[in-house]
């Protein structure tokens, strides 16, 4: 096993649920020789263990193989604006769009997402059966609602990365239970995402919490969901629900205010994950230069540096970049920069995204004036002049470029290019089958019912 994979495996061991049993094999995930079986001796039996399980579920979401590193990296390394300068083959395959079904980044992200789903499944099944006078109906609903939300996010990430996937909705107690679950269609997988979001919306309170899901968090993810489904009116509507809560969600000035000076949980965040020195976000390890405690094996490509440092396109977003001293003068990304290394939040949904979702949805409905207003809000926060255009195509292209720079080091660029049909034009990928990641080889071997994505 390589040093990278061994290190990643050791990181994963820190996030195991109290009620889950870690198995020795990590290959056949849907057969649950991917590490998750329910340990009935440590089951959810009362309010306290339900809360512990829910906290563990957020830890699953934040592991280094999911939002703590690998999953966002699949997007920005694939998106053409971030380059790899290390020696490992797996990330280089991502950058060059030469993925194989054995790629370690793809395999670890897939497994981490399904571990998150199986953990959510256990909570969803167990919590309604808990008998505890201290476990109020409100508390029970909040635990269930957050589990449904996280499961919906996990399936959303699977479908936009891999297409239709096996849908598992129950806990796995025996290794054979999920051995022959076929892939659902893209439409069926998206339908499951929406079903879970709708359930979560009914269960969660309309409160503000930047680290745990509430009804407002559901609205934000629904806005993104409807954008991906080209359901413009609904995307606009749900984005507006969050934007209108301006007392809690706003675009901070200057641009770096949401992350600089160790800021956390600002009005810019709809949902961010927290990390500590004992539970770290591994992004900074790959972004920061050695002088700052990292390895700088991911770095902004020259064209991104040009755009972010330009007063006409980057504005205040130049703060996303740092540069080492001479004679190196190496550019690096500094969204993830904190000391101790790894205590940076992982940003899952930001207020700026809601403005740009609504701008795109409004433009698609030919409401160009309102779309320009939303675009201007994001540009103004970055210190840029308002864009003036009456052409729909020009406006949509401008929104796309704004997303490119606004979320340069988050989990957006590749998926944006694919969903807007621009991956071929921008990245020169001539085979559209390569717009999906391959199903990991270990999964194909473990489950004869799973069919590989075409051309892998």
Short mmCIF file of C-alpha atoms in Angstrom, two decimals:
data_model
loop_
_atom_site.label_atom_id
_atom_site.label_comp_id
_atom_site.label_asym_id
_atom_site.label_seq_id
_atom_site.Cartn_x
_atom_site.Cartn_y
_atom_site.Cartn_z
CA UNK A 1 0.00 0.00 0.00
CA UNK A 2 1.37 3.47 -0.90
CA UNK A 3 2.25 6.04 1.75
CA UNK A 4 -0.71 8.20 0.59
CA UNK A 5 -3.23 5.39 0.84
CA UNK A 6 -1.89 4.24 4.20
CA UNK A 7 -2.11 7.77 5.55
CA UNK A 8 -5.66 8.14 4.23
CA UNK A 9 -6.66 4.83 5.82
CA UNK A 10 -5.27 5.89 9.18
CA UNK A 11 -7.23 9.14 8.96
CA UNK A 12 -10.45 7.23 8.30
CA UNK A 13 -10.05 5.21 11.49
CA UNK A 14 -10.62 8.37 13.55
CA UNK A 15 -14.18 8.78 12.32
CA UNK A 16 -15.81 5.44 13.09
CA UNK A 17 -19.24 5.61 14.71
CA UNK A 18 -19.53 4.20 18.24
CA UNK A 19 -22.21 1.86 16.90
CA UNK A 20 -20.29 0.70 13.79
CA UNK A 21 -17.83 -2.14 13.48
CA UNK A 22 -14.75 -1.55 11.35
CA UNK A 23 -13.94 -4.63 9.28
CA UNK A 24 -10.45 -5.49 8.10
CA UNK A 25 -11.21 -5.45 4.38
CA UNK A 26 -11.84 -2.13 2.62
CA UNK A 27 -12.62 -3.32 -0.88
CA UNK A 28 -16.16 -4.57 -1.43
CA UNK A 29 -18.13 -1.62 -0.17
CA UNK A 30 -21.70 -2.36 -1.11
CA UNK A 31 -21.15 -5.93 0.06
CA UNK A 32 -20.11 -4.32 3.32
CA UNK A 33 -16.69 -5.44 3.07
CA UNK A 34 -16.46 -1.81 2.89
CA UNK A 35 -16.24 -1.41 6.59
CA UNK A 36 -19.75 -0.75 7.75
CA UNK A 37 -21.81 -3.22 9.65
CA UNK A 38 -24.09 -2.40 12.55
CA UNK A 39 -22.78 -3.39 15.95
CA UNK A 40 -26.04 -4.13 17.73
CA UNK A 41 -24.33 -4.08 21.13
CA UNK A 42 -23.72 -0.35 20.66
CA UNK A 43 -27.04 0.57 19.12
CA UNK A 44 -29.04 3.78 19.36
CA UNK A 45 -31.15 3.25 22.48
CA UNK A 46 -31.77 6.70 23.95
CA UNK A 47 -31.49 10.44 23.34
CA UNK A 48 -27.79 10.51 24.19
CA UNK A 49 -26.77 7.73 21.82
CA UNK A 50 -28.93 9.26 19.07
CA UNK A 51 -27.03 12.53 19.45
CA UNK A 52 -23.72 10.69 19.44
CA UNK A 53 -24.73 8.89 16.25
CA UNK A 54 -25.72 12.16 14.58
CA UNK A 55 -22.40 13.78 15.49
CA UNK A 56 -20.68 10.77 14.03
CA UNK A 57 -22.67 11.18 10.84
CA UNK A 58 -21.31 14.71 10.39
CA UNK A 59 -17.84 13.29 10.99
CA UNK A 60 -18.51 10.89 8.14
CA UNK A 61 -19.46 13.79 5.89
CA UNK A 62 -16.24 15.58 6.81
CA UNK A 63 -13.73 12.74 6.44
CA UNK A 64 -10.70 13.34 4.24
CA UNK A 65 -12.11 11.00 1.64
CA UNK A 66 -15.31 13.07 1.43
CA UNK A 67 -15.57 16.82 2.05
CA UNK A 68 -12.32 16.99 4.03
CA UNK A 69 -10.29 16.62 0.84
CA UNK A 70 -10.88 13.98 -1.83
CA UNK A 71 -14.35 14.78 -3.13
CA UNK A 72 -13.80 18.53 -3.68
CA UNK A 73 -10.41 17.66 -5.18
CA UNK A 74 -12.06 15.46 -7.79
CA UNK A 75 -13.95 18.55 -8.95
CA UNK A 76 -11.25 21.21 -8.95
CA UNK A 77 -8.50 18.90 -10.20
CA UNK A 78 -10.83 17.85 -13.03
CA UNK A 79 -11.92 21.41 -13.75
CA UNK A 80 -8.74 22.61 -15.45
CA UNK A 81 -7.80 25.46 -13.11
CA UNK A 82 -5.85 23.50 -10.52
CA UNK A 83 -2.69 21.59 -11.36
CA UNK A 84 -0.88 18.71 -9.67
CA UNK A 85 2.84 18.99 -9.02
CA UNK A 86 3.39 15.84 -6.99
CA UNK A 87 4.54 12.37 -8.02
CA UNK A 88 1.43 10.32 -7.29
CA UNK A 89 -0.36 8.85 -10.27
CA UNK A 90 -3.95 8.98 -8.97
CA UNK A 91 -4.36 12.79 -8.82
CA UNK A 92 -2.43 13.17 -12.06
CA UNK A 93 -4.98 10.90 -13.77
CA UNK A 94 -7.71 13.21 -12.48
CA UNK A 95 -5.99 16.33 -13.84
CA UNK A 96 -5.33 14.75 -17.23
CA UNK A 97 -8.82 13.20 -17.50
CA UNK A 98 -7.28 9.77 -17.84
CA UNK A 99 -9.19 8.11 -15.05
CA UNK A 100 -9.27 4.37 -14.65
CA UNK A 101 -11.58 2.31 -12.51
CA UNK A 102 -8.63 1.66 -10.18
CA UNK A 103 -8.03 5.34 -9.44
CA UNK A 104 -7.54 5.75 -5.70
CA UNK A 105 -9.18 9.19 -5.46
CA UNK A 106 -12.31 7.96 -7.18
CA UNK A 107 -12.47 4.77 -5.16
CA UNK A 108 -11.95 6.41 -1.78
CA UNK A 109 -14.54 9.14 -2.47
CA UNK A 110 -17.12 6.56 -3.61
CA UNK A 111 -16.54 4.45 -0.50
CA UNK A 112 -16.66 7.46 1.85
CA UNK A 113 -19.96 8.65 0.39
CA UNK A 114 -21.54 5.23 0.77
CA UNK A 115 -20.27 4.94 4.34
CA UNK A 116 -22.02 8.23 5.02
CA UNK A 117 -25.22 6.87 3.47
CA UNK A 118 -25.12 3.64 5.46
CA UNK A 119 -24.58 5.60 8.68
CA UNK A 120 -27.56 7.81 7.85
CA UNK A 121 -29.62 4.71 7.10
CA UNK A 122 -28.98 3.31 10.54
CA UNK A 123 -30.10 6.53 12.22
CA UNK A 124 -33.21 6.73 10.03
CA UNK A 125 -34.22 3.18 10.97
CA UNK A 126 -33.24 3.21 14.64
CA UNK A 127 -34.36 6.62 15.90
CA UNK A 128 -38.15 6.13 15.44
CA UNK A 129 -37.93 3.01 17.63
CA UNK A 130 -36.17 4.66 20.57
CA UNK A 131 -38.19 4.73 23.80
CA UNK A 132 -36.80 7.41 26.07
CA UNK A 133 -38.88 10.03 27.95
CA UNK A 134 -35.98 12.47 27.59
CA UNK A 135 -36.08 12.13 23.80
CA UNK A 136 -38.74 14.64 22.80
CA UNK A 137 -40.61 14.54 19.52
CA UNK A 138 -38.85 17.74 18.47
CA UNK A 139 -35.43 16.23 19.17
CA UNK A 140 -36.35 13.02 17.39
CA UNK A 141 -37.50 14.94 14.32
CA UNK A 142 -34.32 17.02 14.23
CA UNK A 143 -32.09 13.96 14.33
CA UNK A 144 -34.12 12.27 11.60
CA UNK A 145 -34.30 15.42 9.48
CA UNK A 146 -30.54 15.89 9.58
CA UNK A 147 -29.97 12.25 8.65
CA UNK A 148 -32.32 12.59 5.68
CA UNK A 149 -30.57 15.80 4.64
CA UNK A 150 -27.10 14.26 4.74
CA UNK A 151 -28.31 11.20 2.85
CA UNK A 152 -29.81 13.46 0.18
CA UNK A 153 -26.51 15.37 -0.14
CA UNK A 154 -24.59 12.11 -0.43
CA UNK A 155 -26.80 10.76 -3.21
CA UNK A 156 -26.68 14.14 -4.94
CA UNK A 157 -22.88 13.98 -4.94
CA UNK A 158 -22.96 10.42 -6.25
CA UNK A 159 -25.33 11.15 -9.11
CA UNK A 160 -23.48 14.23 -10.31
CA UNK A 161 -20.20 12.34 -10.17
CA UNK A 162 -21.06 8.83 -11.30
CA UNK A 163 -24.57 9.01 -12.78
CA UNK A 164 -27.23 6.57 -11.60
CA UNK A 165 -26.01 4.51 -8.64
CA UNK A 166 -27.22 1.68 -6.39
CA UNK A 167 -29.75 3.11 -3.94
CA UNK A 168 -29.36 1.64 -0.45
CA UNK A 169 -31.96 2.82 2.06
CA UNK A 170 -31.57 0.36 4.95
CA UNK A 171 -28.74 -0.46 7.35
CA UNK A 172 -26.39 -3.24 6.41
CA UNK A 173 -26.12 -5.93 9.05
CA UNK A 174 -24.88 -8.84 6.96
CA UNK A 175 -22.17 -8.81 4.31
CA UNK A 176 -24.52 -10.37 1.76
CA UNK A 177 -27.36 -7.85 2.09
CA UNK A 178 -26.19 -5.43 -0.61
CA UNK A 179 -24.29 -7.89 -2.76
CA UNK A 180 -26.55 -7.65 -5.81
CA UNK A 181 -28.09 -4.19 -5.88
CA UNK A 182 -28.20 -2.87 -9.43
CA UNK A 183 -27.67 0.74 -10.40
CA UNK A 184 -30.71 2.97 -10.51
CA UNK A 185 -31.11 5.41 -13.36
CA UNK A 186 -30.03 9.03 -13.13
CA UNK A 187 -33.67 10.08 -12.87
CA UNK A 188 -34.34 7.56 -10.09
CA UNK A 189 -31.29 8.66 -8.16
CA UNK A 190 -32.27 12.31 -8.40
CA UNK A 191 -35.79 11.34 -7.34
CA UNK A 192 -34.34 9.81 -4.17
CA UNK A 193 -32.41 13.01 -3.48
CA UNK A 194 -35.60 15.03 -3.73
CA UNK A 195 -37.61 12.59 -1.62
CA UNK A 196 -35.08 12.85 1.22
CA UNK A 197 -34.99 16.64 0.94
CA UNK A 198 -38.76 16.83 1.13
CA UNK A 199 -38.79 14.62 4.24
CA UNK A 200 -36.02 16.67 5.84
CA UNK A 201 -37.91 19.90 5.16
CA UNK A 202 -40.93 18.64 7.11
CA UNK A 203 -38.86 17.50 10.08
CA UNK A 204 -36.35 20.29 10.61
CA UNK A 205 -36.98 23.64 12.32
CA UNK A 206 -36.72 26.94 10.46
CA UNK A 207 -33.70 28.04 12.46
CA UNK A 208 -30.19 29.17 11.55
CA UNK A 209 -27.28 26.81 12.17
CA UNK A 210 -24.18 27.00 10.00
CA UNK A 211 -22.80 23.65 11.13
CA UNK A 212 -25.90 21.45 11.21
CA UNK A 213 -28.81 21.11 8.80
CA UNK A 214 -32.00 23.08 9.38
CA UNK A 215 -34.96 23.77 7.11
CA UNK A 216 -33.02 26.71 5.66
CA UNK A 217 -30.14 24.39 4.77
CA UNK A 218 -32.64 22.17 2.99
CA UNK A 219 -33.87 25.17 0.97
CA UNK A 220 -30.30 25.92 -0.09
CA UNK A 221 -29.62 22.38 -1.26
CA UNK A 222 -32.99 22.30 -3.01
CA UNK A 223 -32.00 25.42 -4.93
CA UNK A 224 -28.85 23.62 -6.09
CA UNK A 225 -30.80 20.44 -6.85
CA UNK A 226 -33.33 22.28 -9.03
CA UNK A 227 -30.52 24.12 -10.82
CA UNK A 228 -28.95 20.81 -11.79
CA UNK A 229 -32.35 19.55 -12.95
CA UNK A 230 -32.92 22.72 -15.05
CA UNK A 231 -36.03 23.46 -13.01
CA UNK A 232 -35.49 27.18 -13.11
CA UNK A 233 -38.57 28.47 -11.35
CA UNK A 234 -38.03 26.21 -8.35
CA UNK A 235 -34.31 26.95 -8.24
CA UNK A 236 -35.12 30.65 -8.10
CA UNK A 237 -37.80 30.14 -5.46
CA UNK A 238 -35.67 28.16 -3.04
CA UNK A 239 -32.65 30.40 -3.48
CA UNK A 240 -34.88 33.38 -2.71
CA UNK A 241 -36.05 31.79 0.55
CA UNK A 242 -32.48 31.87 1.84
CA UNK A 243 -31.45 35.19 0.30
CA UNK A 244 -34.48 36.93 1.79
CA UNK A 245 -33.27 35.96 5.26
CA UNK A 246 -30.70 38.74 4.97
CA UNK A 247 -30.31 39.06 8.71
CA UNK A 248 -28.68 35.66 8.78
CA UNK A 249 -27.28 35.14 5.27
CA UNK A 250 -25.37 37.87 3.46
CA UNK A 251 -22.35 38.56 1.25
CA UNK A 252 -19.56 39.82 3.45
CA UNK A 253 -17.12 42.56 2.51
CA UNK A 254 -14.28 42.40 1.82
CA UNK A 255 -14.32 39.10 -0.03
CA UNK A 256 -11.93 37.34 2.35
CA UNK A 257 -14.05 38.16 5.41
CA UNK A 258 -15.66 34.72 5.45
CA UNK A 259 -12.32 32.89 5.80
CA UNK A 260 -9.53 35.36 6.71
CA UNK A 261 -8.24 35.81 10.26
CA UNK A 262 -9.55 32.38 11.26
CA UNK A 263 -13.18 33.37 10.68
CA UNK A 264 -15.73 30.58 11.07
CA UNK A 265 -19.51 30.38 10.86
CA UNK A 266 -20.04 33.77 9.24
CA UNK A 267 -23.17 34.97 7.45
CA UNK A 268 -21.52 33.79 4.23
CA UNK A 269 -21.95 30.14 5.25
CA UNK A 270 -25.19 28.24 4.89
CA UNK A 271 -23.41 25.01 5.79
CA UNK A 272 -19.77 24.49 6.71
CA UNK A 273 -18.08 21.63 8.54
CA UNK A 274 -15.87 22.24 11.56
CA UNK A 275 -12.50 20.63 12.23
CA UNK A 276 -10.08 20.51 15.18
CA UNK A 277 -6.48 19.48 15.73
CA UNK A 278 -7.71 15.97 16.54
CA UNK A 279 -10.10 15.85 13.58
CA UNK A 280 -8.50 17.69 10.68
CA UNK A 281 -9.40 18.97 7.24
CA UNK A 282 -6.56 17.70 5.05
CA UNK A 283 -6.89 20.40 2.37
CA UNK A 284 -4.15 22.64 3.74
CA UNK A 285 -1.66 19.78 3.64
CA UNK A 286 -1.93 19.70 -0.16
CA UNK A 287 -2.29 23.45 -0.79
CA UNK A 288 0.25 25.12 1.47
CA UNK A 289 3.97 25.32 0.61
CA UNK A 290 6.43 23.45 2.86
CA UNK A 291 7.44 26.67 4.63
CA UNK A 292 3.86 26.87 5.93
CA UNK A 293 3.54 23.21 6.87
CA UNK A 294 2.12 21.76 3.67
CA UNK A 295 3.27 19.93 0.57
CA UNK A 296 1.91 22.23 -2.18
CA UNK A 297 1.07 19.37 -4.49
CA UNK A 298 -2.10 21.15 -5.65
CA UNK A 299 -1.60 24.67 -7.00
CA UNK A 300 -3.55 27.22 -9.05
CA UNK A 301 -2.87 26.95 -12.78
CA UNK A 302 -1.40 30.03 -14.51
CA UNK A 303 -4.70 30.99 -16.14
CA UNK A 304 -6.45 30.97 -12.77
CA UNK A 305 -3.73 33.08 -11.21
CA UNK A 306 -4.15 35.61 -14.02
CA UNK A 307 -7.91 35.79 -13.54
CA UNK A 308 -7.82 36.01 -9.76
CA UNK A 309 -5.11 38.67 -9.65
CA UNK A 310 -6.74 40.85 -12.31
CA UNK A 311 -8.60 43.91 -11.05
CA UNK A 312 -11.20 43.37 -13.77
CA UNK A 313 -12.02 39.72 -13.03
CA UNK A 314 -10.66 38.77 -9.63
CA UNK A 315 -10.89 41.89 -7.54
CA UNK A 316 -10.91 40.97 -3.86
CA UNK A 317 -10.77 37.30 -4.74
CA UNK A 318 -7.02 37.70 -5.18
CA UNK A 319 -6.99 36.94 -1.44
CA UNK A 320 -7.57 33.30 -2.36
CA UNK A 321 -3.95 33.25 -3.51
CA UNK A 322 -0.61 33.49 -1.77
CA UNK A 323 2.90 33.52 -3.19
CA UNK A 324 6.16 32.26 -1.72
CA UNK A 325 9.19 34.51 -1.46
CA UNK A 326 11.87 34.81 -4.11
CA UNK A 327 13.53 33.03 -5.74
CA UNK A 328 10.64 30.54 -5.84
CA UNK A 329 7.73 32.99 -6.22
CA UNK A 330 5.34 30.02 -6.25
CA UNK A 331 1.63 30.68 -6.22
CA UNK A 332 -0.54 28.65 -3.86
CA UNK A 333 -4.17 28.58 -2.77
CA UNK A 334 -4.83 29.88 0.72
CA UNK A 335 -8.50 29.23 1.33
CA UNK A 336 -7.17 26.46 3.58
CA UNK A 337 -4.32 27.97 5.55
CA UNK A 338 -4.86 27.76 9.29
CA UNK A 339 -2.47 26.94 12.06
CA UNK A 340 -2.64 24.32 13.53
CA UNK A 341 -2.75 22.85 10.04
CA UNK A 342 -6.09 21.30 9.19
CA UNK A 343 -8.49 23.30 11.35
CA UNK A 344 -10.04 25.08 8.35
CA UNK A 345 -13.78 24.65 7.74
CA UNK A 346 -15.01 22.76 4.70
CA UNK A 347 -17.50 24.96 2.84
CA UNK A 348 -20.46 22.98 1.51
CA UNK A 349 -22.98 25.76 0.71
CA UNK A 350 -22.23 29.49 0.76
CA UNK A 351 -24.56 32.46 0.42
CA UNK A 352 -22.80 33.51 -2.79
CA UNK A 353 -23.92 30.28 -4.41
CA UNK A 354 -27.56 31.13 -3.75
CA UNK A 355 -27.15 34.47 -5.54
CA UNK A 356 -25.49 32.81 -8.52
CA UNK A 357 -28.06 30.01 -8.62
CA UNK A 358 -30.82 32.59 -8.70
CA UNK A 359 -28.99 34.65 -11.31
CA UNK A 360 -28.70 31.63 -13.60
CA UNK A 361 -32.28 30.54 -12.99
CA UNK A 362 -33.59 34.03 -13.71
CA UNK A 363 -31.48 34.35 -16.86
CA UNK A 364 -32.82 31.02 -18.10
CA UNK A 365 -36.33 32.41 -17.60
CA UNK A 366 -35.36 35.53 -19.60
CA UNK A 367 -35.53 37.79 -16.57
CA UNK A 368 -32.19 39.35 -17.46
CA UNK A 369 -32.52 42.47 -15.35
CA UNK A 370 -33.09 40.56 -12.12
CA UNK A 371 -30.35 38.08 -13.06
CA UNK A 372 -27.92 40.97 -13.56
CA UNK A 373 -28.82 42.32 -10.12
CA UNK A 374 -27.91 39.00 -8.51
CA UNK A 375 -24.70 38.76 -10.49
CA UNK A 376 -23.82 42.32 -9.53
CA UNK A 377 -24.30 41.53 -5.84
CA UNK A 378 -21.57 38.90 -6.06
CA UNK A 379 -19.32 41.06 -8.24
CA UNK A 380 -19.79 44.09 -6.01
CA UNK A 381 -18.74 42.10 -2.96
CA UNK A 382 -15.56 41.18 -4.87
CA UNK A 383 -14.97 44.85 -5.70
CA UNK A 384 -15.88 44.53 -9.38
CA UNK A 385 -17.94 46.81 -11.60
CA UNK A 386 -21.45 45.86 -12.64
CA UNK A 387 -21.78 43.95 -15.89
CA UNK A 388 -23.96 45.50 -18.59
CA UNK A 389 -25.47 43.22 -21.23
CA UNK A 390 -28.81 42.51 -22.87
CA UNK A 391 -27.72 39.21 -24.38
CA UNK A 392 -28.84 36.05 -22.59
CA UNK A 393 -25.92 33.92 -23.76
CA UNK A 394 -23.40 36.55 -22.69
CA UNK A 395 -25.05 36.78 -19.30
CA UNK A 396 -25.05 33.02 -18.75
CA UNK A 397 -21.39 32.89 -19.72
CA UNK A 398 -20.63 35.68 -17.27
CA UNK A 399 -22.43 33.81 -14.48
CA UNK A 400 -20.42 30.70 -15.31
CA UNK A 401 -17.17 32.66 -15.12
CA UNK A 402 -18.24 34.20 -11.83
CA UNK A 403 -18.85 30.73 -10.38
CA UNK A 404 -15.44 29.66 -11.69
CA UNK A 405 -13.64 32.32 -9.67
CA UNK A 406 -15.97 32.52 -6.68
CA UNK A 407 -15.63 28.80 -5.92
CA UNK A 408 -12.18 28.18 -7.40
CA UNK A 409 -11.09 25.85 -4.58
CA UNK A 410 -14.46 24.31 -3.70
CA UNK A 411 -16.42 21.36 -5.14
CA UNK A 412 -17.97 23.14 -8.12
CA UNK A 413 -15.94 23.73 -11.28
CA UNK A 414 -15.99 20.29 -12.91
CA UNK A 415 -19.64 19.68 -12.12
CA UNK A 416 -20.57 23.12 -13.44
CA UNK A 417 -18.80 22.44 -16.74
CA UNK A 418 -20.55 19.08 -17.10
CA UNK A 419 -24.05 20.24 -16.21
CA UNK A 420 -23.84 23.26 -18.56
CA UNK A 421 -22.46 21.19 -21.44
CA UNK A 422 -19.15 23.10 -21.53
CA UNK A 423 -16.72 20.38 -20.45
CA UNK A 424 -15.88 19.47 -24.03
CA UNK A 425 -15.44 23.05 -25.20
CA UNK A 426 -13.41 24.25 -22.21
CA UNK A 427 -11.34 21.16 -21.46
CA UNK A 428 -11.18 19.54 -24.87
CA UNK A 429 -12.71 16.27 -23.72
CA UNK A 430 -14.01 14.76 -26.95
CA UNK A 431 -15.67 11.71 -25.38
CA UNK A 432 -18.78 12.70 -23.38
CA UNK A 433 -18.72 9.34 -21.59
CA UNK A 434 -15.74 10.72 -19.70
CA UNK A 435 -17.99 13.30 -18.05
CA UNK A 436 -18.76 10.64 -15.43
CA UNK A 437 -16.26 9.08 -13.07
CA UNK A 438 -15.73 5.31 -13.33
CA UNK A 439 -17.34 2.93 -10.86
CA UNK A 440 -14.43 1.61 -8.76
CA UNK A 441 -13.13 -1.77 -9.88
CA UNK A 442 -13.50 -3.21 -6.39
CA UNK A 443 -17.21 -2.40 -6.53
CA UNK A 444 -17.65 -4.10 -9.88
CA UNK A 445 -15.89 -7.20 -8.54
CA UNK A 446 -17.97 -7.23 -5.37
CA UNK A 447 -21.34 -6.71 -7.02
CA UNK A 448 -22.06 -8.52 -10.28
CA UNK A 449 -25.25 -6.46 -10.71
CA UNK A 450 -23.33 -3.19 -11.18
CA UNK A 451 -22.57 -2.19 -14.75
CA UNK A 452 -19.52 0.00 -15.35
CA UNK A 453 -19.89 3.44 -16.91
CA UNK A 454 -19.28 3.33 -20.65
CA UNK A 455 -15.66 3.51 -21.86
CA UNK A 456 -14.09 2.56 -18.54
#
